[in-house]
CSV table of C-alpha atoms in Angstrom, one decimal:
chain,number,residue,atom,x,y,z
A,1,UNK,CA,86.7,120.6,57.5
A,2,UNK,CA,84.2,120.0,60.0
A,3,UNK,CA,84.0,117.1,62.1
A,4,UNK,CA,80.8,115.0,60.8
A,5,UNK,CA,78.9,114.9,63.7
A,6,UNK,CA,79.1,118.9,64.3
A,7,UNK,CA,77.7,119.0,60.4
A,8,UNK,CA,75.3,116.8,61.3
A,9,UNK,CA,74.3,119.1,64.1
A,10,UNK,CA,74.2,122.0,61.9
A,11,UNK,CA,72.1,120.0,59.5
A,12,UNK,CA,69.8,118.7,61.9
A,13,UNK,CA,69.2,122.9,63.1
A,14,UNK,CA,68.3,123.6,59.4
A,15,UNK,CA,65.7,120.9,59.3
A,16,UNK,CA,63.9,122.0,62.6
A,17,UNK,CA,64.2,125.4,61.8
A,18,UNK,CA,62.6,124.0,58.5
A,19,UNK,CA,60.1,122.2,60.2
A,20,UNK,CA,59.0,124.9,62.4
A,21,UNK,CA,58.3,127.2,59.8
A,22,UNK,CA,56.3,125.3,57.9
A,23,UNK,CA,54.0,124.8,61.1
A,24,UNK,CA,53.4,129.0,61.2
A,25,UNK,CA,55.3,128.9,64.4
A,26,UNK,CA,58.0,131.6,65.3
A,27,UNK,CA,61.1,130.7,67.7
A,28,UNK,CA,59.7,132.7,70.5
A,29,UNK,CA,56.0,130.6,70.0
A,30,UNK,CA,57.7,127.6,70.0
A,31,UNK,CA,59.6,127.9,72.9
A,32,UNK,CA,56.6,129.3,75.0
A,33,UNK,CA,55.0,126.0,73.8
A,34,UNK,CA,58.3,123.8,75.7
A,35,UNK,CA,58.7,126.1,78.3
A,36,UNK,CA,61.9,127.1,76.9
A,37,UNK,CA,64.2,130.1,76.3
A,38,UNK,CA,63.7,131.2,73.0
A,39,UNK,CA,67.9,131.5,73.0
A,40,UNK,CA,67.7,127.4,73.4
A,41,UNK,CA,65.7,127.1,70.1
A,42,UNK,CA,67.4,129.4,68.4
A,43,UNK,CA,71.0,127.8,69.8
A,44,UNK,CA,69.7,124.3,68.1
A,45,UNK,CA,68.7,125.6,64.8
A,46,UNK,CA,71.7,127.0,64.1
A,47,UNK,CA,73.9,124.1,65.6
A,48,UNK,CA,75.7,126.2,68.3
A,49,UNK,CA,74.4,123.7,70.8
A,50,UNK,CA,73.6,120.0,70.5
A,51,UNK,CA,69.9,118.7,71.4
A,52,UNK,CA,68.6,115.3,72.6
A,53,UNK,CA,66.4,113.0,70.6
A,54,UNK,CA,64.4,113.6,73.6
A,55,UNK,CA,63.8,117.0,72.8
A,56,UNK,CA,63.8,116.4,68.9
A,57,UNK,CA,61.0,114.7,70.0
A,58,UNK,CA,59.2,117.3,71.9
A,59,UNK,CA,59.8,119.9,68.9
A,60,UNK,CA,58.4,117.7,66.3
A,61,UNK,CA,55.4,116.9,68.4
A,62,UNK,CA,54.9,121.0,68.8
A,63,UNK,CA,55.3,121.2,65.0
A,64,UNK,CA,53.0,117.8,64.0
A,65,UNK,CA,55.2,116.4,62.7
A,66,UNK,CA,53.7,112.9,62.0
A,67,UNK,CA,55.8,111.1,59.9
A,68,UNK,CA,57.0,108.5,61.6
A,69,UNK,CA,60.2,107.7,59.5
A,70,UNK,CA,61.3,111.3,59.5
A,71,UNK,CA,60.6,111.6,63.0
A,72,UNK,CA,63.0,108.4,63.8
A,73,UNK,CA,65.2,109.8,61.4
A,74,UNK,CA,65.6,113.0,63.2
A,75,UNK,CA,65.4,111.8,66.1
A,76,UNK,CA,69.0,108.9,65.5
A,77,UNK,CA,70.7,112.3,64.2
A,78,UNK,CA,70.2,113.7,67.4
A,79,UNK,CA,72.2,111.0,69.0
A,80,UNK,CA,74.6,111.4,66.2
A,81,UNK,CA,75.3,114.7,66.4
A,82,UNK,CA,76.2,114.5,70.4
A,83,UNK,CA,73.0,114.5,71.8
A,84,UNK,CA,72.8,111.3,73.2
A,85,UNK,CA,70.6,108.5,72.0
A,86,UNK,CA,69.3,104.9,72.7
A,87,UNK,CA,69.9,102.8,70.0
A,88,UNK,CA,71.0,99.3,70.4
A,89,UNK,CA,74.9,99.8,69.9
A,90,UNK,CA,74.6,101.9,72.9
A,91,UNK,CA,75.0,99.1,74.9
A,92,UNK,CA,78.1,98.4,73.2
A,93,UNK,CA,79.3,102.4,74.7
A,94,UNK,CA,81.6,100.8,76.5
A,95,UNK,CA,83.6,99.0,73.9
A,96,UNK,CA,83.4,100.5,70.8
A,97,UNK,CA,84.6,104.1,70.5
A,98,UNK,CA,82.4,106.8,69.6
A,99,UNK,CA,83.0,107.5,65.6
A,100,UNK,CA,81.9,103.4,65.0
A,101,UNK,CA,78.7,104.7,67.5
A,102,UNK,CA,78.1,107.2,65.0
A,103,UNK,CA,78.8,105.1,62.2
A,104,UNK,CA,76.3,102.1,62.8
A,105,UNK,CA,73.7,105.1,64.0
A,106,UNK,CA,74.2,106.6,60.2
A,107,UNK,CA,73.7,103.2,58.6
A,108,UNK,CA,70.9,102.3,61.3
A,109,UNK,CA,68.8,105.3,59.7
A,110,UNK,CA,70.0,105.2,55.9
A,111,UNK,CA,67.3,103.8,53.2
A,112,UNK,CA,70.7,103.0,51.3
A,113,UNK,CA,74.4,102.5,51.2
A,114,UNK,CA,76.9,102.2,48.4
A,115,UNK,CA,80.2,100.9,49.7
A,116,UNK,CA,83.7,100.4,47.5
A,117,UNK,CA,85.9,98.1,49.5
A,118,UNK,CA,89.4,96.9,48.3
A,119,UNK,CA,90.3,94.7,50.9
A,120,UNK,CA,88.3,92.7,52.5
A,121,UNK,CA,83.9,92.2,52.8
A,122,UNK,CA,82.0,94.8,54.1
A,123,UNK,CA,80.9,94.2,57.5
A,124,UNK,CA,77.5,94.1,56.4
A,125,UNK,CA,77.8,90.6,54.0
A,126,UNK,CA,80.3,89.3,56.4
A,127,UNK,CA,80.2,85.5,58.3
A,128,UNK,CA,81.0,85.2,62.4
A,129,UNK,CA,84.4,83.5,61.2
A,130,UNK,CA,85.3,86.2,58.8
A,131,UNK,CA,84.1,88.9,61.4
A,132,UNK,CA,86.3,87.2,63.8
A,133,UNK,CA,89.2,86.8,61.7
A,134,UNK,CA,89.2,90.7,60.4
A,135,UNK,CA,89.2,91.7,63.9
A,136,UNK,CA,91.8,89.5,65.7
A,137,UNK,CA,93.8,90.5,62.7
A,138,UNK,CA,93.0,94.1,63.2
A,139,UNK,CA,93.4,94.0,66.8
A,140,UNK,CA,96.5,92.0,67.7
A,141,UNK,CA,96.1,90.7,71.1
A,142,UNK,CA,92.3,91.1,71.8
A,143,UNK,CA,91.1,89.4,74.9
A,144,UNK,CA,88.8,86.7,73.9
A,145,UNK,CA,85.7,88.2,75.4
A,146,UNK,CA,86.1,91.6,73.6
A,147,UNK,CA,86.9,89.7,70.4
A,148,UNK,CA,83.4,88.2,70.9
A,149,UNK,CA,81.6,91.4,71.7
A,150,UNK,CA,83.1,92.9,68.5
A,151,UNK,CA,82.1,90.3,66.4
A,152,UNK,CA,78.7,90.6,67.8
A,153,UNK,CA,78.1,94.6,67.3
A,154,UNK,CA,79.4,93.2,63.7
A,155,UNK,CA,76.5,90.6,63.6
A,156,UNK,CA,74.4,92.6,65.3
A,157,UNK,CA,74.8,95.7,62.7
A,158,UNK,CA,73.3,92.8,59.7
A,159,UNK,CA,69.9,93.3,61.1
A,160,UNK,CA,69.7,96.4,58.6
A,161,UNK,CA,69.0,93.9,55.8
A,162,UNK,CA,66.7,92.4,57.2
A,163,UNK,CA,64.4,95.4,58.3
A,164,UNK,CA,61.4,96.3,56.9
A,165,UNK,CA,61.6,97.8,54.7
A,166,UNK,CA,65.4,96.9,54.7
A,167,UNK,CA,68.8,98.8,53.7
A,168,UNK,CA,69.4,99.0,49.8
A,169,UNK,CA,73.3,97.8,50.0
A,170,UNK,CA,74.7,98.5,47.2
A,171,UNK,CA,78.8,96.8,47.0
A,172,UNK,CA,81.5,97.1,44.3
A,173,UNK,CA,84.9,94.7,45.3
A,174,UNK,CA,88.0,94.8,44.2
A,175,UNK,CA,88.5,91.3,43.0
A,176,UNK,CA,91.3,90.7,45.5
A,177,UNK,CA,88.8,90.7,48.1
A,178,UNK,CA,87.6,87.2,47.3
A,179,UNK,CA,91.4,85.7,46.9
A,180,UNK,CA,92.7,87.0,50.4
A,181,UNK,CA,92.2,83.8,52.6
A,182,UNK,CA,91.4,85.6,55.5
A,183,UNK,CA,90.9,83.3,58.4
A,184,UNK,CA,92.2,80.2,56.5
A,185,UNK,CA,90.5,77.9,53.9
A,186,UNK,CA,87.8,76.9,55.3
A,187,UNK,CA,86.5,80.7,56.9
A,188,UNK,CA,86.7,81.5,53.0
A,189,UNK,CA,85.0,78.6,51.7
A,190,UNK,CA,81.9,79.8,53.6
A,191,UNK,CA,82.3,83.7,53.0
A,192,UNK,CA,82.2,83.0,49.3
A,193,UNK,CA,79.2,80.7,49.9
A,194,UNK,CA,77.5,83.6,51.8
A,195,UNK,CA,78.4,86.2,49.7
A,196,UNK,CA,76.7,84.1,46.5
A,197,UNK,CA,73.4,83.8,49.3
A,198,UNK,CA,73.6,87.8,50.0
A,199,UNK,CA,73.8,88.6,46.4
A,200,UNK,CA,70.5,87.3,45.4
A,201,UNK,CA,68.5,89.1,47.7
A,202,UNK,CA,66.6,92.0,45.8
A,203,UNK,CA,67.8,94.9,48.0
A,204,UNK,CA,71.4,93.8,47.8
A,205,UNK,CA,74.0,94.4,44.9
A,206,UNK,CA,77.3,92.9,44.3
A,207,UNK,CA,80.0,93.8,42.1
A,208,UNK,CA,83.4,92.9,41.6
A,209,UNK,CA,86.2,95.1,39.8
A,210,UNK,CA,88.4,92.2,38.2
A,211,UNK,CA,91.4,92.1,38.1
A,212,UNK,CA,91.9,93.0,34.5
A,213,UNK,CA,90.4,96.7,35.1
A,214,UNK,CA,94.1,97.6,36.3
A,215,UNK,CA,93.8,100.8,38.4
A,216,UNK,CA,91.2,102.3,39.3
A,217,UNK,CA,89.1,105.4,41.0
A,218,UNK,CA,89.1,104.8,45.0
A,219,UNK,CA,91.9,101.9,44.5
A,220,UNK,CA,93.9,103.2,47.5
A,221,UNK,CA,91.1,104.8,49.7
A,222,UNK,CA,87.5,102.6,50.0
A,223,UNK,CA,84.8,104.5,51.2
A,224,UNK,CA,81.1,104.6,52.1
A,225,UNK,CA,78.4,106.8,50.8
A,226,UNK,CA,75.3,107.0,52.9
A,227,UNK,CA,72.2,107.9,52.2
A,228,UNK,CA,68.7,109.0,54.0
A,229,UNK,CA,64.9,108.6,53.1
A,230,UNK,CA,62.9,112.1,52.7
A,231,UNK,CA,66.0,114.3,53.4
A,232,UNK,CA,68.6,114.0,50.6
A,233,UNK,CA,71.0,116.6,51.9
A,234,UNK,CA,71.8,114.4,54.1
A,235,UNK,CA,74.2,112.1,52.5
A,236,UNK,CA,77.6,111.3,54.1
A,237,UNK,CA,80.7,109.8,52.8
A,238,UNK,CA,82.8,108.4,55.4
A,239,UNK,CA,86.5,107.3,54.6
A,240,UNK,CA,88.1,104.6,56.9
A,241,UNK,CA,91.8,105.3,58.4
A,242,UNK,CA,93.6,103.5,60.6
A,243,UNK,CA,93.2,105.2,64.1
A,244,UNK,CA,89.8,107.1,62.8
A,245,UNK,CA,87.0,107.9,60.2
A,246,UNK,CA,86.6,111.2,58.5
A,247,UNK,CA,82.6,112.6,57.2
A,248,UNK,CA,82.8,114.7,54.2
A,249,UNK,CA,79.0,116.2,53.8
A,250,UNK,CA,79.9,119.2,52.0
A,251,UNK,CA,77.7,118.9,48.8
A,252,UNK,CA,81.4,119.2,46.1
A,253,UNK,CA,82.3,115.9,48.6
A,254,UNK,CA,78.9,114.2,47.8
A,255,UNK,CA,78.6,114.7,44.2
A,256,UNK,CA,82.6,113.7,43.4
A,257,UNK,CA,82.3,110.5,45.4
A,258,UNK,CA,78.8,109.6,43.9
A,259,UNK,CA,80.1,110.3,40.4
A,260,UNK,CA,83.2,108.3,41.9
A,261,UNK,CA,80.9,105.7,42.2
A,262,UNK,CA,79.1,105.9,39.2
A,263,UNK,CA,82.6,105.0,37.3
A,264,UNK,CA,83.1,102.1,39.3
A,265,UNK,CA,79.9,100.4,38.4
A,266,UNK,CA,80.3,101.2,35.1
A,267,UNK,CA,83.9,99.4,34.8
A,268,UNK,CA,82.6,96.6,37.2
A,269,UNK,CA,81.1,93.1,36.1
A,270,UNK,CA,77.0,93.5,36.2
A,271,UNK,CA,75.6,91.8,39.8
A,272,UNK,CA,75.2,88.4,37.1
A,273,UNK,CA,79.1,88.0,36.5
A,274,UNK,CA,80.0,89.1,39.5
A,275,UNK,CA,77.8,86.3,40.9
A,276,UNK,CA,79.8,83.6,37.9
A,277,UNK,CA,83.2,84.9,39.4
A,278,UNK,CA,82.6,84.4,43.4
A,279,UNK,CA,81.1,80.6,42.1
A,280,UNK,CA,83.9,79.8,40.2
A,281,UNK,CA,86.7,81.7,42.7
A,282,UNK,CA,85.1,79.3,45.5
A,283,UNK,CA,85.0,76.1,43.5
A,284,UNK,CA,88.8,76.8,43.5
């Protein structure tokens, strides 16, 4: 299994090479047009090389591409795939290794995301004091200061659903989620509160797997499915471990965890009793 950013890559060549043909141009035109060797375009479109989201850029402008949300789109999977980038978490290069870089650039570009998580809240819906608690529990023995910065990228990452137009978050939690008193009393007290907030808003959905469902699909192994405006081969599944993540984007991959998905829902409480069960979990 390929690494996911190397997919990526591959991916990304398919859509340029895509792209290009549907503006009449050949490789060799096209890389007249960027003073280029035609061996560089060719090299990108078949990911055997990795290409900046400068030079995404430069190719989409020689193909008119005008799309703007494409173009960004392209452009992010750039950085993704190895290419480099600019996004904000680069800033953050520093401190956070390079498979989170490529994770928050995935959910930086997706139109949605459908998350099962048995543990604890998804980063997305979760408080400074949760954020902090998960990752001084994670971490043992964080410095302060780093503790802070990580709790930040974590904030930082929420913008998402607040964008416009903003990320489609789609949640399903194992109920055990809401009864793990992470951080203490109080740090729970105002997840719950927040989570009943986050779970009104229109593009947001929250469901919990009580505990009465007994075992389930994904009980052992939560997982993310992410997915992109105007290109939908582009959907990614990544699965959390330990020490490091691992992208499945083979199509079999996409279509078992979606279907995975679909089971969950179904066996879940609708977004309204899901919403009844955090109330009356936090009213103790």
């Amino acid at each position: 299994m390929l690494h996911g950013p190397v997919v990526r890559r591959r991916k990304l060549g398919e859509e340029l090479r895509s792209l290009r043909h549907t503006s009449g141009l050949t490789s060799r035109e096209a890389a007249r047009l960027l003073g280029w060797h035609q061996s560089k375009v060719s090299r990108i479109e078949t990911g055997a090389s990795g290409v900046t989201p400068a030079d995404v850029s430069r190719l989409l402008d020689v193909y008119a591409v005008r799309d703007t949300q494409l173009r960004s789109l392209l452009e992010v999977l750039a950085g993704s795939a190895g290419g480099g980038g600019s996004g904000w978490w680069h800033a953050y290069r520093g401190l956070i290794p390079p498979q989170y870089r490529d994770f928050i650039s995935l959910e930086s570009q997706a139109s949605t995301v459908r998350t099962l998580e048995t543990s604890v809240v998804p980063g997305l819906l979760q408080t400074a004091g949760y954020a902090r608690a998960v990752t001084r529990a994670s971490l043992d023995g964080l410095p302060d200061s780093r503790l802070d910065s990580l709790v930040e990228v974590r904030l930082t990452r929420q913008r998402v659903l607040r964008a416009s137009p903003p990320l489609r978050f789609t949640a399903v939690l194992d109920e055990a989620v809401l009864h793990r008193e992470v951080g203490g009393p109080e740090v729970m007290r105002d997840q719950l509160q927040h989570l009943r907030q986050v779970s009104q808003l229109p593009h947001v959905q929250l469901q919990l797997l009580p505990f009465s469902v007994g075992g389930y699909i994904g009980l052992t192994c939560p997982f993310v499915i992410f997915s992109f405006p105007n290109i939908s081969d582009l959907d990614v599944v990544v699965l959390d471990h330990l020490t490091s993540s691992l992208y499945l984007e083979r199509k079999e991959d996409l279509e078992a965890y979606s279907s995975a998905f679909r089971s969950l829902q179904a066996h879940a409480l609708s977004p309204e009793h899901s919403l009844d069960l955090i109330t009356a979990i936090s009213r103790g």
